[in-house]
Coordinates of N, CA and C in Angstrom, one line a residue:
X1 N -10.9 -18.0 45.7 CA -10.6 -18.1 44.7 C -10.7 -19.6 44.1
X2 N -10.1 -20.4 45.2 CA -9.9 -22.0 44.8 C -11.1 -22.5 45.1
X3 N -12.2 -22.1 45.9 CA -13.5 -22.6 45.7 C -14.3 -22.5 44.3
X4 N -13.9 -21.1 43.7 CA -14.8 -21.1 42.2 C -14.1 -21.9 41.5
X5 N -12.7 -22.1 41.5 CA -12.1 -23.3 40.5 C -12.6 -24.6 40.6
X6 N -12.8 -25.0 41.8 CA -13.3 -26.3 42.1 C -14.7 -26.7 41.6
X7 N -15.5 -25.4 41.9 CA -16.8 -25.8 41.5 C -17.0 -25.6 39.9
X8 N -15.8 -24.9 39.4 CA -16.3 -24.7 37.9 C -15.7 -25.9 37.1
X9 N -14.8 -26.5 38.0 CA -14.5 -27.9 37.2 C -15.5 -29.0 37.2
X10 N -16.2 -29.0 38.3 CA -17.1 -30.0 38.8 C -18.3 -29.9 37.6
X11 N -18.6 -28.4 37.4 CA -19.8 -28.5 36.4 C -19.3 -28.5 34.9
X12 N -18.0 -28.4 34.5 CA -17.9 -28.4 33.3 C -17.6 -29.7 32.5
X13 N -18.4 -29.9 31.5 CA -18.4 -31.4 30.5 C -18.1 -30.6 29.2
X14 N -17.4 -31.7 28.3 CA -17.2 -31.2 27.0 C -18.4 -32.2 26.3
X15 N -18.9 -31.3 25.3 CA -19.7 -31.7 24.3 C -19.2 -31.8 22.7
X16 N -19.5 -32.5 22.3 CA -19.1 -32.6 20.6 C -19.5 -31.5 19.7
X17 N -20.4 -30.9 20.3 CA -21.1 -29.6 19.3 C -20.8 -28.4 20.2
X18 N -19.6 -28.3 20.9 CA -19.2 -27.0 21.4 C -18.8 -26.2 20.6
X19 N -19.0 -24.9 20.8 CA -18.9 -23.4 19.8 C -18.3 -22.7 20.7
X20 N -17.5 -21.8 20.0 CA -17.1 -20.4 20.5 C -18.0 -19.2 20.4
X21 N -18.8 -18.7 21.2 CA -19.6 -17.7 20.9 C -18.6 -16.2 21.0
X22 N -19.1 -15.4 20.1 CA -18.5 -14.1 20.3 C -19.9 -13.1 20.8
X23 N -19.4 -12.5 22.1 CA -20.2 -11.8 22.8 C -19.9 -10.4 23.1
X24 N -21.0 -9.5 23.0 CA -20.7 -7.9 23.2 C -20.8 -7.8 24.8
X25 N -19.9 -7.0 25.0 CA -20.1 -6.7 26.7 C -20.0 -5.0 26.5
X26 N -20.2 -4.3 27.5 CA -20.0 -3.0 27.6 C -18.5 -2.4 28.2
X27 N -18.3 -1.2 28.4 CA -16.7 -0.7 28.6 C -16.9 0.0 29.9
X28 N -16.0 -0.5 30.8 CA -15.6 0.4 32.0 C -16.8 0.2 32.9
X29 N -17.2 -0.6 33.2 CA -17.9 -0.9 34.6 C -17.7 -1.7 35.6
X30 N -16.4 -1.2 36.2 CA -15.8 -1.8 37.3 C -17.0 -2.0 38.4
X31 N -17.3 -3.4 38.9 CA -16.3 -4.6 38.6 C -16.9 -5.5 37.7
X32 N -18.0 -5.0 37.1 CA -18.6 -5.9 36.2 C -18.0 -6.0 35.0
X33 N -17.4 -4.7 34.3 CA -16.8 -5.0 33.3 C -15.6 -4.0 33.4
X34 N -13.9 -4.9 33.2 CA -13.1 -3.9 33.6 C -12.3 -3.2 32.3
X35 N -12.9 -1.9 32.0 CA -12.6 -1.0 31.0 C -12.6 -2.0 29.7
X36 N -11.6 -2.2 28.9 CA -11.8 -3.0 27.6 C -10.7 -4.2 27.7
X37 N -10.7 -4.7 29.1 CA -9.7 -5.8 29.1 C -10.1 -7.1 28.9
X38 N -11.3 -7.4 28.8 CA -12.0 -8.7 28.7 C -12.0 -9.4 30.1
X39 N -12.4 -8.5 31.2 CA -12.1 -9.1 32.1 C -13.4 -8.6 33.3
X40 N -14.0 -9.1 34.3 CA -14.8 -8.5 35.1 C -15.8 -9.8 35.4
X41 N -16.8 -9.2 36.2 CA -17.8 -10.2 36.8 C -18.9 -10.6 35.8
X42 N -19.0 -9.6 35.0 CA -19.8 -10.2 33.9 C -19.5 -11.2 33.0
X43 N -18.3 -10.9 32.9 CA -17.6 -11.9 32.0 C -17.1 -13.5 32.6
X44 N -16.8 -13.3 33.7 CA -16.5 -14.5 34.6 C -17.7 -15.3 34.5
X45 N -19.0 -14.7 34.9 CA -20.3 -15.4 34.9 C -20.7 -16.1 33.7
X46 N -20.7 -14.9 32.7 CA -20.9 -15.4 31.2 C -20.1 -16.9 30.9
X47 N -18.8 -16.7 31.2 CA -17.9 -18.1 30.5 C -18.3 -19.3 31.5
X48 N -18.7 -19.1 32.7 CA -18.8 -20.2 33.7 C -20.0 -20.9 33.3
X49 N -21.1 -20.0 32.9 CA -22.4 -20.5 32.4 C -22.3 -21.2 30.9
X50 N -21.6 -20.8 29.8 CA -21.4 -21.6 28.8 C -20.5 -22.4 28.9
X51 N -19.5 -22.7 29.8 CA -18.8 -23.9 29.9 C -19.5 -25.1 30.6
X52 N -20.7 -25.0 31.2 CA -21.4 -26.1 31.5 C -21.9 -26.9 30.4
X53 N -22.0 -26.0 29.3 CA -22.5 -26.9 28.1 C -21.3 -26.9 27.1
X54 N -20.2 -26.8 27.7 CA -18.9 -27.3 26.5 C -18.5 -26.0 25.7
X55 N -19.1 -24.7 25.9 CA -19.0 -23.7 25.0 C -17.7 -23.0 25.4
X56 N -17.3 -22.1 24.8 CA -16.3 -21.3 24.9 C -16.5 -19.6 24.7
X57 N -16.0 -18.6 25.0 CA -16.3 -17.3 24.8 C -15.3 -16.5 24.3
X58 N -15.5 -15.7 23.3 CA -14.8 -14.6 22.8 C -15.3 -13.2 23.1
X59 N -14.8 -12.6 23.8 CA -15.2 -11.1 24.3 C -15.0 -10.0 23.6
X60 N -16.0 -9.3 23.1 CA -15.7 -8.0 22.4 C -16.3 -6.5 23.3
X61 N -15.8 -5.7 23.1 CA -16.6 -4.7 24.0 C -16.7 -3.5 23.1
X62 N -18.2 -3.1 23.1 CA -18.8 -2.0 22.4 C -19.2 -0.9 23.9
X63 N -19.4 0.4 23.4 CA -19.8 1.6 24.1 C -21.3 0.8 24.6
X64 N -21.6 1.3 25.9 CA -22.8 0.9 26.3 C -24.1 1.2 25.4
X65 N -23.9 2.4 24.9 CA -25.2 2.9 24.1 C -25.4 2.1 22.8
X66 N -24.4 1.6 22.2 CA -24.3 0.6 21.2 C -24.9 -0.8 21.3
X67 N -25.1 -1.4 22.8 CA -25.3 -2.7 22.9 C -26.6 -3.1 22.3
X68 N -27.6 -2.2 22.9 CA -29.0 -2.6 22.4 C -29.4 -3.3 20.9
X69 N -28.4 -2.3 20.1 CA -28.8 -2.5 18.8 C -27.6 -3.5 18.0
X70 N -26.8 -4.1 18.6 CA -25.7 -4.6 18.7 C -26.0 -5.9 17.4
X71 N -26.6 -6.6 18.1 CA -27.0 -8.0 17.2 C -27.7 -7.7 15.7
X72 N -28.4 -6.5 15.4 CA -28.6 -6.2 14.3 C -27.4 -5.5 13.7
X73 N -26.8 -4.9 13.8 CA -25.6 -3.8 13.6 C -24.3 -4.9 13.0
X74 N -24.2 -5.9 13.9 CA -23.1 -6.8 13.9 C -23.1 -7.9 13.4
X75 N -23.5 -8.5 12.3 CA -24.0 -10.1 12.2 C -22.9 -10.9 12.8
X76 N -21.6 -10.9 13.0 CA -20.7 -11.7 13.7 C -21.1 -11.8 15.3
X77 N -21.8 -11.4 15.6 CA -22.1 -11.3 17.5 C -23.0 -12.7 17.3
X78 N -22.7 -13.3 18.5 CA -23.8 -14.0 18.9 C -24.7 -13.9 20.1
X79 N -24.1 -12.8 20.7 CA -25.0 -12.0 22.2 C -24.7 -11.1 22.5
X80 N -25.5 -10.5 23.1 CA -25.1 -9.0 23.7 C -25.6 -9.3 25.3
X81 N -24.9 -8.6 25.8 CA -25.0 -8.5 27.6 C -25.7 -7.2 28.3
X82 N -26.3 -7.5 29.3 CA -26.7 -6.4 30.0 C -28.1 -5.7 29.4
X83 N -29.1 -6.5 29.1 CA -30.0 -6.3 28.2 C -31.7 -6.2 29.3
X84 N -32.5 -5.5 28.8 CA -34.0 -5.7 29.2 C -34.7 -6.2 28.0
X85 N -35.9 -7.0 28.6 CA -36.3 -7.4 27.2 C -37.4 -6.4 26.7
X86 N -37.1 -6.6 25.4 CA -38.0 -5.5 24.3 C -39.2 -6.2 23.9
X87 N -40.3 -5.5 23.6 CA -41.5 -6.2 23.0 C -41.1 -6.3 21.5
X88 N -41.7 -7.4 20.9 CA -41.3 -7.9 19.5 C -39.8 -8.0 19.2
X89 N -39.2 -8.3 19.8 CA -37.7 -8.2 19.6 C -37.5 -9.7 18.7
X90 N -36.8 -9.9 17.8 CA -36.6 -11.2 17.0 C -35.3 -12.0 17.5
X91 N -34.8 -11.3 18.7 CA -33.8 -12.3 19.4 C -34.3 -13.0 20.5
X92 N -33.4 -13.6 21.1 CA -33.8 -14.7 22.2 C -33.1 -14.3 23.6
X93 N -34.1 -14.1 24.4 CA -33.7 -13.6 25.4 C -33.7 -14.4 26.6
X94 N -32.5 -14.5 27.6 CA -32.4 -15.3 28.8 C -32.3 -13.9 30.1
X95 N -33.2 -14.3 31.0 CA -33.2 -13.1 31.9 C -32.3 -13.6 33.1
X96 N -32.2 -12.7 33.8 CA -31.7 -12.6 35.3 C -30.1 -13.4 35.0
X97 N -29.2 -12.7 34.4 CA -27.9 -12.8 34.0 C -26.8 -12.1 35.1
X98 N -27.2 -10.7 35.2 CA -26.5 -9.9 36.6 C -27.4 -9.1 37.1
X99 N -27.2 -8.7 38.1 CA -28.1 -7.5 38.6 C -27.5 -6.7 39.7
X100 N -28.0 -5.5 39.7 CA -27.7 -4.4 40.9 C -28.5 -4.1 42.0
X101 N -27.9 -4.1 43.0 CA -28.8 -3.8 44.2 C -28.2 -2.7 44.8
X102 N -29.0 -1.3 44.7 CA -28.8 -0.2 45.3 C -29.0 0.0 46.6
X103 N -28.1 0.8 47.4 CA -28.3 0.9 48.6 C -28.1 2.6 49.1
X104 N -28.8 3.0 50.0 CA -28.2 4.4 50.4 C -27.2 3.6 51.6
X105 N -26.1 4.8 51.3 CA -24.8 4.1 52.4 C -24.2 5.0 53.0
X106 N -24.3 5.1 54.4 CA -23.7 6.0 55.5 C -22.5 5.6 56.3
X107 N -21.7 6.5 56.9 CA -21.2 6.2 57.8 C -21.5 6.1 59.0
X108 N -21.1 4.9 60.2 CA -22.0 4.5 61.0 C -21.7 5.6 62.1
X109 N -20.7 6.2 62.0 CA -20.3 7.3 63.0 C -21.1 8.1 62.9
X110 N -21.6 8.6 61.6 CA -22.7 9.9 61.6 C -24.0 9.5 62.0
X111 N -24.2 8.4 62.4 CA -25.8 7.9 63.2 C -26.8 8.7 62.4
X112 N -26.8 8.3 60.9 CA -28.0 9.1 60.1 C -29.2 8.1 60.3
X113 N -30.4 8.7 60.2 CA -31.5 8.1 60.5 C -32.1 7.9 58.9
X114 N -32.0 6.9 58.4 CA -32.7 6.6 57.0 C -33.5 5.5 57.1
X115 N -34.7 5.6 57.0 CA -35.6 4.4 57.0 C -36.5 4.7 55.5
X116 N -36.4 5.5 54.9 CA -37.5 5.8 53.5 C -36.5 6.9 52.7
X117 N -37.0 6.8 51.7 CA -36.3 7.6 50.8 C -36.4 9.3 50.9
X118 N -37.6 9.7 51.6 CA -37.5 11.0 51.9 C -36.5 11.5 52.9
X119 N -36.0 10.5 53.6 CA -35.1 10.7 55.0 C -33.7 11.3 54.3
X120 N -33.6 11.1 53.0 CA -32.3 11.4 52.3 C -32.4 13.1 51.9
X121 N -33.7 13.6 52.1 CA -33.8 15.1 52.0 C -33.1 15.8 53.2
X122 N -32.7 15.0 54.3 CA -32.0 15.6 55.3 C -30.5 16.0 55.1
X123 N -29.9 15.3 54.2 CA -28.3 15.1 54.2 C -28.1 15.6 52.8
X124 N -26.5 15.5 52.7 CA -26.1 15.7 51.3 C -25.7 14.4 50.9
X125 N -26.0 14.4 49.6 CA -26.5 13.0 48.9 C -25.5 12.9 47.5
X126 N -24.7 12.0 47.2 CA -24.2 12.0 46.0 C -24.6 10.6 45.7
X127 N -25.1 10.5 44.0 CA -25.5 9.2 43.5 C -24.7 9.0 42.1
X128 N -25.1 7.7 41.8 CA -24.6 7.5 40.2 C -25.4 8.2 39.1
X129 N -24.6 8.6 38.1 CA -25.1 9.0 36.8 C -26.5 8.5 36.5
X130 N -27.7 9.2 36.7 CA -28.9 8.8 36.0 C -29.9 8.4 37.0
X131 N -29.4 8.4 38.5 CA -29.9 7.6 39.6 C -31.6 8.4 39.9
X132 N -31.5 9.7 39.5 CA -32.8 10.5 39.5 C -34.0 10.0 38.7
X133 N -33.7 9.2 37.5 CA -34.5 8.8 36.8 C -34.8 7.2 37.0
X134 N -33.9 6.6 37.7 CA -33.6 5.3 37.8 C -34.4 4.5 39.0
X135 N -34.3 5.5 39.9 CA -34.6 4.6 41.4 C -36.3 4.7 41.8
X136 N -37.0 4.8 40.9 CA -38.5 4.8 41.3 C -39.0 6.3 41.2
X137 N -40.4 6.5 41.3 CA -41.2 7.7 41.3 C -41.0 8.4 42.5
X138 N -40.9 7.9 43.7 CA -40.3 8.8 44.9 C -39.3 9.4 45.1
X139 N -38.0 8.7 44.5 CA -36.9 9.0 44.3 C -36.9 10.3 43.0
X140 N -37.5 10.0 42.1 CA -37.7 11.0 41.1 C -38.2 12.3 41.4
X141 N -39.1 12.1 42.3 CA -40.3 13.4 42.4 C -39.0 14.3 43.6
X142 N -38.3 13.9 44.2 CA -37.2 14.6 45.1 C -36.2 14.8 44.5
X143 N -35.7 14.2 43.6 CA -34.0 14.1 42.9 C -33.9 14.2 41.7
X144 N -34.7 14.0 40.7 CA -34.6 14.2 39.4 C -34.2 15.5 39.1
X145 N -33.9 16.0 37.9 CA -33.3 17.6 37.7 C -34.5 18.5 38.0
X146 N -35.7 18.1 37.8 CA -36.8 19.1 38.2 C -37.2 18.8 39.7
X147 N -36.6 18.2 40.3 CA -37.2 17.6 41.7 C -37.1 18.6 42.6
X148 N -37.6 18.3 43.7 CA -37.9 19.2 44.8 C -36.8 19.6 45.9
X149 N -35.9 18.7 46.0 CA -35.1 18.6 46.7 C -33.3 18.3 46.2
X150 N -33.0 19.2 45.3 CA -32.0 18.8 44.6 C -31.1 19.7 45.0
X151 N -30.7 20.6 46.1 CA -30.2 21.6 46.5 C -28.6 20.8 47.1
X152 N -29.0 19.6 47.8 CA -27.8 18.9 48.4 C -27.4 17.8 47.8
X153 N -28.2 17.5 46.4 CA -27.9 16.3 45.8 C -27.1 16.4 44.5
X154 N -26.4 15.3 44.2 CA -25.4 15.5 43.3 C -25.2 14.3 43.0
X155 N -25.3 14.1 41.2 CA -24.9 12.9 40.4 C -23.7 12.8 39.8
X156 N -22.7 12.0 40.2 CA -21.3 11.7 39.7 C -21.3 10.8 38.2
X157 N -20.9 11.1 37.3 CA -20.2 10.3 36.3 C -19.5 9.1 36.6
X158 N -18.3 9.6 37.4 CA -17.3 8.8 37.5 C -17.6 8.0 39.0
X159 N -17.8 6.8 39.1 CA -17.9 6.0 40.2 C -17.0 6.0 41.2
X160 N -15.4 6.5 40.6 CA -14.1 6.5 41.7 C -14.4 7.8 42.3
X161 N -14.7 8.9 41.7 CA -14.9 10.3 42.0 C -15.7 10.1 43.2
X162 N -17.3 9.5 42.7 CA -18.6 9.4 44.0 C -17.8 8.7 45.2
X163 N -17.1 7.8 45.1 CA -16.7 7.2 46.4 C -15.5 8.0 47.0
X164 N -14.9 8.8 46.2 CA -13.7 9.7 46.9 C -14.3 10.5 47.7
X165 N -15.7 11.3 47.2 CA -16.1 12.2 47.7 C -16.9 11.8 49.0
X166 N -17.5 10.5 49.2 CA -17.8 10.4 50.3 C -16.9 9.8 51.2
X167 N -15.7 9.0 50.9 CA -15.1 8.8 51.9 C -14.3 10.2 52.4
X168 N -14.1 11.1 51.8 CA -13.5 12.1 52.1 C -14.5 13.3 53.1
X169 N -15.8 13.0 53.0 CA -16.8 13.5 54.0 C -17.4 14.7 53.3
X170 N -17.1 14.7 52.0 CA -18.0 15.7 51.2 C -19.2 15.5 50.9
X171 N -19.9 14.2 51.3 CA -21.2 13.7 51.3 C -21.3 13.1 52.4
X172 N -22.5 13.0 52.8 CA -22.8 12.1 53.8 C -23.8 10.7 53.7
X173 N -24.1 10.3 52.3 CA -24.9 9.5 52.0 C -24.3 9.0 50.6
X174 N -23.7 8.0 50.1 CA -23.6 7.6 48.6 C -24.7 6.8 48.3
X175 N -25.3 6.7 47.2 CA -26.3 6.0 46.5 C -25.5 5.2 45.3
X176 N -25.4 3.7 45.9 CA -24.9 3.0 44.7 C -25.0 1.5 45.1
X177 N -24.7 0.7 43.9 CA -24.8 -0.5 44.0 C -23.8 -0.9 45.0
X178 N -24.3 -2.1 46.1 CA -23.4 -2.5 46.7 C -22.0 -3.3 46.2
X179 N -22.2 -4.3 45.2 CA -21.3 -4.7 44.9 C -19.8 -3.6 44.2
X180 N -20.5 -2.6 43.4 CA -19.8 -1.5 43.1 C -18.9 -1.1 44.2
X181 N -19.8 -0.7 45.3 CA -19.2 0.1 46.6 C -18.2 -0.5 47.1
X182 N -18.5 -2.0 47.5 CA -17.5 -2.8 48.0 C -16.4 -2.9 47.1
X183 N -16.4 -3.2 46.1 CA -15.0 -3.3 45.2 C -14.2 -2.0 45.1
X184 N -14.7 -0.7 45.1 CA -14.0 0.2 45.1 C -13.4 0.5 46.4
X185 N -14.2 0.2 47.6 CA -13.8 0.4 49.0 C -12.4 -0.5 49.1
X186 N -12.4 -1.6 48.6 CA -11.0 -2.5 48.6 C -10.0 -1.8 48.1
X187 N -10.1 -1.3 46.9 CA -9.1 -0.6 46.0 C -8.7 0.6 46.4
X188 N -9.6 1.4 47.2 CA -9.1 2.7 47.5 C -8.6 2.8 49.2
X189 N -8.5 1.7 49.7 CA -8.0 1.6 51.0 C -6.7 1.9 51.2
X190 N -5.8 2.1 50.3 CA -4.4 2.7 50.5 C -4.3 3.9 50.2
X191 N -5.5 4.6 49.8 CA -5.4 6.0 49.4 C -6.3 6.7 50.6
X192 N -7.3 6.1 50.8 CA -8.4 6.8 52.1 C -8.4 5.9 53.1
X193 N -9.3 6.1 54.1 CA -9.5 5.3 55.1 C -10.9 4.7 54.8
X194 N -10.7 3.6 54.0 CA -12.5 3.0 53.9 C -12.5 1.7 54.5
X195 N -12.0 1.9 56.0 CA -12.1 0.7 56.7 C -13.2 1.0 57.7
X196 N -13.5 2.5 57.6 CA -14.6 2.8 58.6 C -16.0 1.9 58.5
X197 N -16.6 1.6 59.4 CA -17.8 0.8 59.3 C -19.1 1.8 58.9
X198 N -19.9 1.0 57.9 CA -20.8 1.9 57.3 C -22.0 1.1 57.4
X199 N -23.3 1.8 57.1 CA -24.4 1.0 57.0 C -25.2 1.0 55.7
X200 N -25.8 0.0 55.4 CA -26.2 -0.2 54.2 C -27.8 0.2 54.5
X201 N -28.6 1.1 53.7 CA -29.8 1.5 54.0 C -30.7 0.8 52.8
X202 N -31.6 -0.5 53.2 CA -32.4 -0.8 52.0 C -33.4 -0.3 52.0
X203 N -33.5 1.1 51.1 CA -35.0 2.0 50.8 C -35.1 1.8 49.8
X204 N -34.6 1.3 48.7 CA -35.0 1.2 47.2 C -35.4 -0.2 47.0
X205 N -36.3 -0.2 45.6 CA -36.8 -1.5 45.3 C -35.5 -2.9 45.2
X206 N -35.9 -4.0 45.5 CA -34.8 -5.0 45.4 C -33.8 -4.9 44.2
X207 N -33.2 -6.0 44.1 CA -32.2 -6.1 42.9 C -33.1 -5.9 41.6
X208 N -32.2 -5.3 40.4 CA -32.7 -4.9 39.3 C -31.9 -5.8 38.3
X209 N -32.6 -6.6 37.5 CA -32.0 -7.6 36.9 C -31.9 -7.4 35.6
X210 N -30.5 -7.8 34.8 CA -30.5 -7.6 33.3 C -30.2 -8.9 32.9
X211 N -30.4 -9.1 31.5 CA -30.4 -10.5 30.7 C -29.2 -10.1 29.6
X212 N -29.7 -11.5 28.6 CA -28.6 -11.4 27.3 C -29.6 -11.5 26.2
X213 N -29.6 -10.9 25.3 CA -30.1 -11.4 24.2 C -28.9 -12.3 23.0
X214 N -29.9 -13.4 22.6 CA -28.8 -14.2 21.7 C -29.6 -14.4 20.3
X215 N -28.6 -14.3 19.7 CA -29.0 -14.5 18.1 C -29.7 -15.9 17.9
X216 N -29.1 -17.0 18.3 CA -29.7 -18.4 18.1 C -30.6 -18.8 19.3
X217 N -31.5 -19.5 19.2 CA -32.2 -20.0 20.1 C -31.7 -21.3 20.8
X218 N -30.9 -22.1 20.4 CA -30.4 -23.2 20.8 C -29.2 -22.7 21.8
X219 N -28.4 -21.7 21.5 CA -27.7 -21.3 22.4 C -28.2 -20.5 23.4
X220 N -29.2 -19.8 23.3 CA -29.7 -19.2 24.5 C -30.4 -20.1 25.4
X221 N -30.7 -21.2 24.7 CA -31.2 -22.5 25.8 C -29.8 -23.1 26.6
X222 N -29.1 -23.4 25.8 CA -27.7 -23.7 26.5 C -27.2 -22.7 27.6
X223 N -27.2 -21.5 27.3 CA -26.8 -20.4 28.2 C -27.7 -20.8 29.4
X224 N -29.0 -20.7 29.4 CA -30.0 -20.4 30.3 C -29.8 -21.7 31.4
X225 N -29.4 -23.0 30.7 CA -29.4 -24.2 31.4 C -28.0 -24.1 32.1
X226 N -27.3 -23.4 31.7 CA -25.8 -23.2 32.3 C -25.9 -22.4 33.5
X227 N -26.6 -21.3 33.2 CA -26.4 -20.2 34.3 C -27.6 -20.8 35.5
X228 N -28.5 -21.5 35.0 CA -29.5 -22.2 36.5 C -28.4 -23.0 37.2
X229 N -27.4 -23.9 36.3 CA -26.8 -25.1 37.1 C -25.7 -23.9 38.1
X230 N -25.0 -23.1 37.4 CA -24.0 -22.5 38.4 C -24.8 -21.5 39.4
X231 N -25.9 -21.0 39.3 CA -26.7 -20.6 40.6 C -27.2 -21.8 41.6
X232 N -27.5 -22.7 41.0 CA -27.9 -23.9 41.9 C -26.7 -24.4 42.6
X233 N -25.7 -24.4 42.3 CA -24.3 -24.9 42.6 C -23.5 -24.4 43.7
X234 N -24.2 -22.9 43.4 CA -23.5 -21.9 44.5 C -22.4 -21.2 43.7
X235 N -21.8 -21.6 42.6 CA -20.7 -20.8 41.7 C -21.1 -19.6 41.7
X236 N -22.5 -19.2 41.2 CA -22.7 -17.9 40.9 C -22.3 -16.7 42.3
X237 N -22.9 -17.1 43.1 CA -22.6 -16.2 44.2 C -21.2 -16.0 44.5
X238 N -20.4 -17.3 44.5 CA -19.1 -16.9 44.8 C -18.6 -16.0 43.6
X239 N -18.9 -16.0 42.5 CA -18.3 -15.1 41.7 C -18.4 -13.6 42.0
X240 N -19.7 -13.2 42.6 CA -20.0 -11.9 43.2 C -19.1 -11.8 44.5
X241 N -18.9 -12.7 45.1 CA -18.0 -12.5 46.5 C -16.6 -12.5 46.2
X242 N -16.1 -12.8 45.0 CA -14.7 -12.7 44.8 C -14.2 -11.2 44.5
X243 N -15.2 -10.5 44.2 CA -15.2 -8.9 44.0 C -15.5 -8.3 45.0
X244 N -16.2 -8.8 46.2 CA -16.4 -7.7 47.4 C -15.9 -8.4 48.6
X245 N -15.0 -9.4 48.5 CA -14.2 -9.9 50.0 C -13.0 -10.1 49.6

C-alpha cells in the first residue's frame, strides 16, 4: 500500500481547471466494485487516473444493466464505467480501463490435464453466470444452455458460492477471472482451506478489456492521459496487486 501511495503522490499535480466528476459504477462486483460502498479496484484506478490531471471523483452506483444508457438517462453524470464501444455513440470512449482474464483453475493435487477447452468435458466444472455465452465459440458449443456437454457443468450467479463449491470439492474446475479468484481465496481462508496449490490453465482468449464513456471530450482526453501515465509508472499494476496479494 505504501508503494501505491508514493507513486500516486509523485503523479499527482494540481491544475487550475480541476473539476469533480460524477461517475457511475456498477454494484457488487468484488473486488472491482464492493457492493455500494464507493470502494473497489475500478474506483481506485479511476480516482488515480483523474488525479494525474488534478480532477476529483464522486462515485455513484447503478445496477449493472442500467449503466449502458446512464449518460442518456441521467444528465448529472459525467461518465459511466465498464463499457464496450458502440457504433454511432454520441459519447466519448476511452478504452482499456479495466480487464478480466479468465482461467480454468484446478487443484494441483488432482493432476488434471487441461490444455484446451475440450479437455474440460472430462471434469465437473463450475463457472460464472453467462460464461457459456461469453468465452468464445468453442466453449459455447460445449457448455452453453444448448451445448453438448452440460451434464457436469454449472453456472453460478454468486461468485462466493462458486468459490466455496470449488474449495469444498464439489467441483474439480472453476472458470473465473484470476483477480476475482485470488481475492476470494484470501478472504475465505478462515472458513475453508484455500491455501492448497492451484493451477491456472490459460485456455481462453487473453484479457477482455472494458472502457469508459464520457460526456465531455476534454474530460475523456484528461482521463486517457492520466490512465496512460499510471500504467507507465507501474501504479496501475500495483493497484491490481493490492487486491490479490
